[in-house]
Amino acid sequence: MATAIRIEALPARLGDCLLVECPREGTRPWRMLVDGGPPDTWPRLEARLQALPDPAIDVSVVTHIDSDHIGGFIPFVLSPHARDVGDFWFNGARHLVPAGEMRSTAQGDTVVSALTGATPGLRAAPLPWNVAFGGGPVRCPDPPDAGRTGTPLPVIEVPGGPRLTILSPTPTRLRVLGRKWNEVEEELHRGPELGVAPPMAPPPLGDLEDLLPGPTTRDPSAPNGSSIAFLLEHRGASAVLSGDAFGNVLALSLAMLAVERGSENVPVDLVKLPHHGSVNNVLAALVQAAPARHYLVSTNGDTFNHPDDAALARVVLGAPRGAELWFNYRTPRTQRWAEPALQARYGFTAHLPAAGADDEHTGDGEHGIVVELPERT
C-alpha cells in the first residue's frame, strides 16, 4: 500500500525536529520541517537535509520559542538551506497581542532578522514569512461560548498536496505570552532546557491503571501555550502535529472540528504527543477527541524525564485497542514499554530505534524513527 504521509522524528535530544513528506503526482514530495531541536541538533539536521535528493522544503515551522525547538532552527534559518523554503511559519513578537511594548527574545530576534533580511552579510531579500496567513499570526479562534457557533478553524489547502487545519494557538494563548514576555525572555536566556541531566532510573511498570493520575496540573508555560499545532491530512491519512501545545486547547479545537464535520470526534492515524509526552499536556480529553492508531514521542528523557508513565498509560488505556507507540530514542524509560508481556496484556505495540545501529546520516547510533501512514481510499 502506498504511503500518504511519512514522518521522520530526528534524534533531537529532549526536543522536536520532524521531517514530514507527502507524495505528489509527477513531482517531488511536498515537504515540511517542524522545529529544529536544541542547538546541538543542527549538525544532525544539516546532514539529513544534505542527504535529500532535492533541497526544497515547502513549509518550515517554528512551533514556539523554547530552546529545545528553536535552538537548532536558528542555524538552519541562517544557512543556505533557508533559500529553499517556500514559507516559514513562526509567530514573532509582532504577532502577539498586545505587542506595543514587547521586544523579541535573543533567539526570536535572530530568527526574525534572518526572515526579514536584516542580518548583515546574510541576504538582502526577506524570506517568506507566514505567507499562507497573509503575514499575520498562525492561530485558530478561541472556543465559542456554550450555545454559540464558533468561527471555523483556519484551513490551508495545498494544490495536489495536503490539507492543514490549525488547532493552536488561540488569541488568548498569544495574549498570555505577550503579558509574560519579559519573564519568558529571562528564562530563555538562562537556558534551562539546554543542560543535560542524566535521566532518572525508571521504576518497573506494573498495572497501568495504577499509573493514571488524579486531577492533573495543567502546563503553566506561556511559550508552550503559544505552540503552533495542526492536523495534517493527505490521501486519506491524517496526523496531529502538536509541538508543546496545551492538551485542553487541542482537545477543544478538535471538538470544534468534529462539530464542523458532523462527527462525534476526529479519528486520526497519528498524534505526535504534545510536550514530549508530559502528563500535563497529554490529557484524557485529547485522547478522546482524536482517537488514533499511532502515537509518536520525541525525546531522550534529558532533564525532564519525559515521557511520563502516566501520560502513556492514559494513551494506552484510552486509545482504541491495538494502538502503537513510536519512540525516537531507545532509553531505559522507553524500553519498558516494549516488554512483550505488557504489550500482550494491554493490546498495544511499541516501536523503538534499532539497538546499536548506526545512523546512516550521522553515524552516532541515534537515528530517530520513521512512521509511514498508508493511503486510505
XYZ file of C-alpha atoms in Angstrom:
377
model
C 0.000 0.000 0.000
C 1.353 3.418 -0.961
C 2.483 5.850 1.728
C 0.442 9.040 2.116
C 2.377 10.722 4.966
C 5.938 9.990 6.070
C 7.049 11.437 9.426
C 10.680 11.210 10.481
C 11.378 12.140 14.106
C 15.064 13.002 14.093
C 17.056 12.447 17.288
C 16.762 15.918 18.823
C 17.634 15.020 22.410
C 14.879 16.471 24.634
C 13.328 18.418 21.742
C 11.421 18.098 18.469
C 12.762 18.006 14.925
C 10.351 16.425 12.436
C 10.758 15.994 8.687
C 7.397 15.355 7.022
C 6.775 14.293 3.423
C 3.598 13.810 1.396
C 3.966 12.272 -2.106
C 2.509 14.071 -5.111
C 1.884 13.006 -8.688
C 4.629 13.749 -11.178
C 6.834 15.816 -8.915
C 8.851 15.713 -5.706
C 7.106 15.135 -2.373
C 5.585 18.072 -0.532
C 7.909 18.558 2.403
C 7.687 20.237 5.836
C 10.236 20.760 8.606
C 8.754 21.167 12.090
C 11.209 22.636 14.628
C 14.965 22.177 14.870
C 15.546 20.715 18.326
C 18.090 22.273 20.713
C 21.249 23.876 19.240
C 23.250 20.639 19.143
C 20.676 19.111 16.768
C 21.797 21.291 13.861
C 24.711 19.109 12.595
C 22.370 16.119 12.503
C 19.637 18.110 10.765
C 22.104 19.603 8.294
C 23.379 16.134 7.377
C 19.819 14.938 6.867
C 18.956 17.860 4.608
C 22.104 17.351 2.558
C 21.085 13.722 2.034
C 17.782 14.733 0.409
C 17.634 14.181 -3.368
C 16.427 17.769 -3.732
C 16.731 20.646 -1.257
C 13.223 22.121 -1.354
C 11.089 22.454 1.780
C 7.597 23.792 1.223
C 6.867 24.863 4.802
C 9.189 25.231 7.768
C 7.603 25.690 11.177
C 8.940 27.032 14.472
C 6.182 25.919 16.795
C 7.254 28.213 19.669
C 10.217 29.926 21.312
C 11.634 27.239 23.570
C 15.288 26.271 23.228
C 14.527 22.611 22.543
C 12.522 23.616 19.461
C 14.093 26.823 18.170
C 17.754 26.325 19.161
C 18.647 24.085 16.212
C 16.364 26.073 13.921
C 18.430 29.238 14.218
C 21.452 27.888 12.281
C 19.002 26.415 9.754
C 17.366 29.771 9.009
C 20.840 31.358 8.798
C 22.081 28.678 6.394
C 21.788 28.436 2.588
C 19.037 25.839 3.121
C 16.671 28.667 4.114
C 16.593 29.866 0.491
C 14.865 26.619 -0.495
C 11.887 27.100 1.871
C 8.538 28.131 0.405
C 7.078 29.591 3.606
C 8.192 29.961 7.231
C 5.516 29.660 9.914
C 6.599 31.455 13.068
C 4.750 33.741 15.479
C 7.181 36.512 16.316
C 6.714 39.439 18.666
C 4.707 41.374 16.101
C 2.097 38.589 16.081
C 1.482 38.661 19.811
C -1.379 40.612 21.363
C -0.766 43.163 22.753
C 2.603 43.818 21.147
C 3.154 47.526 21.683
C 5.742 47.306 24.442
C 7.364 43.955 23.632
C 10.726 43.063 22.264
C 11.791 39.647 20.980
C 13.963 37.274 22.885
C 17.504 36.925 21.605
C 16.514 33.682 19.891
C 13.395 35.251 18.400
C 15.396 38.271 17.256
C 17.803 36.041 15.345
C 15.020 34.243 13.508
C 13.162 37.487 12.759
C 16.325 39.164 11.460
C 17.013 36.247 9.146
C 13.419 36.160 7.894
C 13.260 39.895 7.229
C 16.687 40.164 5.622
C 18.015 42.315 8.461
C 21.003 40.061 9.268
C 24.136 41.884 7.986
C 26.008 39.980 5.314
C 23.470 37.157 5.123
C 20.889 38.045 2.455
C 19.348 41.265 1.256
C 15.860 39.995 0.454
C 13.426 38.856 3.144
C 12.341 35.244 3.336
C 8.658 34.241 3.013
C 7.122 34.517 6.463
C 3.561 33.400 7.329
C 2.614 33.947 3.687
C -0.222 31.428 3.980
C -1.734 33.692 6.665
C -1.268 36.990 4.859
C 1.738 37.783 7.058
C -0.419 37.626 10.177
C -0.216 35.186 13.068
C -0.624 31.441 12.717
C -3.541 30.867 15.082
C -7.005 29.401 15.473
C -10.046 31.020 17.094
C -10.853 30.773 20.771
C -13.531 28.166 21.508
C -17.069 29.587 21.359
C -19.134 30.181 24.462
C -21.663 27.492 25.280
C -24.583 27.508 22.851
C -22.819 29.671 20.280
C -21.436 28.755 16.875
C -17.701 29.224 16.678
C -15.531 30.628 13.909
C -14.315 27.829 11.619
C -10.750 26.684 12.143
C -8.259 28.039 9.574
C -7.506 25.602 6.754
C -4.613 25.686 4.293
C -5.192 23.669 1.115
C -2.051 22.772 -0.854
C -2.866 22.070 -4.530
C -2.006 18.425 -5.131
C -0.733 18.186 -1.568
C -2.046 18.059 1.982
C -4.752 19.922 3.848
C -3.674 21.587 7.104
C -6.118 22.675 9.806
C -4.731 24.942 12.541
C -5.509 23.712 16.078
C -3.289 26.012 18.203
C -2.519 28.644 19.406
C -5.571 30.719 20.189
C -5.566 34.530 20.521
C -5.888 34.042 24.278
C -2.688 31.969 24.455
C -0.820 34.565 22.369
C -2.020 37.341 24.691
C -0.785 35.365 27.695
C 2.653 35.064 26.125
C 2.596 38.785 25.377
C 1.873 39.676 29.011
C 4.661 37.379 30.244
C 7.214 38.289 27.580
C 9.877 39.750 29.861
C 9.660 36.779 32.217
C 9.925 34.379 29.265
C 12.911 36.283 27.920
C 14.811 35.937 31.194
C 14.067 32.225 31.400
C 15.236 31.630 27.840
C 18.466 33.500 28.495
C 19.104 31.165 31.421
C 18.622 28.280 29.009
C 17.033 25.758 31.397
C 16.431 23.222 28.636
C 19.977 23.287 27.284
C 21.535 21.409 30.176
C 21.886 17.655 30.229
C 20.677 15.909 33.359
C 21.012 12.115 33.264
C 17.540 10.558 33.173
C 16.406 9.070 36.465
C 16.300 5.284 36.697
C 12.659 4.434 35.958
C 10.655 2.065 38.156
C 9.273 -1.166 36.694
C 5.883 -0.961 35.016
C 3.046 -2.850 36.650
C -0.676 -2.233 36.355
C -1.178 0.723 34.036
C -4.435 1.570 35.794
C -2.398 2.397 38.906
C -0.418 4.978 36.933
C -3.426 7.065 35.986
C -3.200 10.381 37.853
C -5.902 12.195 39.689
C -6.660 15.792 38.716
C -3.767 16.863 36.517
C -1.854 20.081 36.882
C -2.078 21.875 33.543
C 1.082 23.013 31.803
C 1.773 26.592 33.052
C 4.292 27.510 30.325
C 3.313 30.563 28.257
C 5.648 29.574 25.371
C 4.184 26.060 25.286
C 0.691 27.519 25.174
C 1.689 29.530 22.102
C 2.722 26.396 20.178
C 1.626 26.091 16.572
C -0.222 22.787 16.164
C -2.219 21.447 13.235
C -3.998 18.494 11.688
C -2.259 17.300 8.503
C -4.410 15.292 6.059
C -3.321 13.767 2.754
C -4.784 10.993 0.605
C -6.994 9.786 3.435
C -4.226 9.653 6.059
C -4.015 12.134 8.937
C -1.692 13.270 11.721
C -1.902 15.758 14.570
C 1.476 17.525 14.952
C 1.235 19.258 18.285
C 4.522 20.923 19.295
C 4.215 21.558 23.038
C 0.600 22.759 22.787
C -1.810 22.558 25.692
C -3.874 19.387 25.720
C -7.099 21.245 26.537
C -6.607 23.669 23.616
C -6.002 20.777 21.228
C -9.000 18.876 22.577
C -11.310 21.899 22.252
C -10.135 22.662 18.715
C -10.599 19.044 17.697
C -14.064 19.096 19.254
C -14.872 22.208 17.200
C -13.627 20.421 14.093
C -15.772 17.387 14.893
C -18.831 19.647 15.071
C -17.869 21.216 11.727
C -17.637 17.744 10.215
C -20.767 16.413 11.892
C -18.987 13.670 13.817
C -18.525 12.675 17.444
C -14.746 13.055 17.306
C -11.922 13.339 14.762
C -10.326 9.925 14.276
C -6.748 10.293 13.052
C -3.926 7.943 12.158
C -1.216 9.561 14.306
C -0.830 12.001 17.181
C 2.593 13.432 17.995
C 2.173 13.641 21.753
C 2.486 17.248 22.948
C 5.384 18.344 25.141
C 7.302 15.087 24.674
C 4.695 13.013 26.491
C 4.224 15.224 29.554
C 1.297 14.240 31.756
C 0.373 17.941 31.968
C -0.284 18.067 28.203
C -1.394 14.536 27.277
C -4.895 14.806 28.695
C -7.638 12.203 28.573
C -9.795 14.721 26.693
C -7.191 14.889 23.935
C -7.061 11.113 23.535
C -10.870 11.042 23.366
C -11.086 13.928 20.884
C -8.652 12.340 18.420
C -8.533 8.556 18.870
C -5.546 7.301 16.881
C -3.703 4.157 15.902
C -0.215 5.669 16.230
C 1.274 7.894 18.964
C 4.716 9.436 18.433
C 7.041 10.545 21.255
C 10.064 12.770 20.577
C 12.536 12.903 23.486
C 15.500 11.092 25.014
C 14.409 11.980 28.541
C 17.142 14.555 29.237
C 16.440 16.982 32.074
C 12.700 16.337 32.491
C 12.496 12.522 32.324
C 9.875 12.519 29.599
C 7.751 10.739 28.563
C 5.730 10.487 31.746
C 4.459 6.991 32.502
C 1.066 8.421 33.476
C 0.733 10.098 30.075
C 1.499 6.882 28.190
C -0.883 4.957 30.443
C -3.597 7.454 29.506
C -2.872 6.800 25.859
C -2.752 3.001 26.051
C -5.891 2.761 28.204
C -7.828 5.484 26.382
C -6.915 4.820 22.730
C -8.521 2.166 20.532
C -7.144 -1.301 21.237
C -4.182 -2.080 19.023
C -2.598 1.360 19.377
C 1.093 1.703 18.537
C 3.651 3.812 20.426
C 6.635 5.163 18.470
C 9.755 6.448 20.263
C 12.646 8.215 18.539
C 15.071 7.123 21.293
C 15.765 3.765 22.912
C 16.249 4.531 26.612
C 15.641 2.624 29.854
C 12.406 4.608 30.209
C 11.067 3.821 26.731
C 12.338 0.218 26.569
C 9.981 -0.816 29.395
C 7.036 -0.093 27.093
C 8.344 -2.668 24.598
C 8.139 -5.562 27.069
C 6.188 -8.330 25.290
C 4.120 -9.278 28.350
C 2.984 -5.668 28.897
C 2.077 -5.249 25.226
C 0.128 -8.506 25.152
C -1.740 -7.679 28.344
C -2.919 -4.251 27.195
C -3.136 -4.848 23.450
C -0.665 -2.285 22.124
C 2.670 -2.293 20.286
C 5.794 -0.226 20.975
C 8.390 0.664 18.329
C 11.951 1.729 19.216
C 15.015 2.560 17.108
C 17.173 -0.479 16.424
C 19.607 -1.166 19.264
C 23.228 -0.362 18.413
C 22.543 0.521 14.772
C 24.493 3.386 13.266
C 22.576 6.337 11.943
C 23.062 6.407 8.178
C 23.286 10.201 8.328
C 25.288 10.818 11.500
C 26.933 7.504 12.361
C 26.260 8.049 16.052
C 23.819 5.253 16.734
C 20.909 7.648 17.355
C 18.851 7.521 14.225
C 15.386 8.544 15.337
C 12.365 6.760 13.927
C 10.132 6.927 10.848
C 6.371 6.397 10.755
C 4.730 5.856 7.356
C 0.962 6.269 7.156
C -0.692 4.483 4.241
C -3.174 5.946 1.807
C -6.857 5.416 2.535
C -9.362 5.331 -0.275
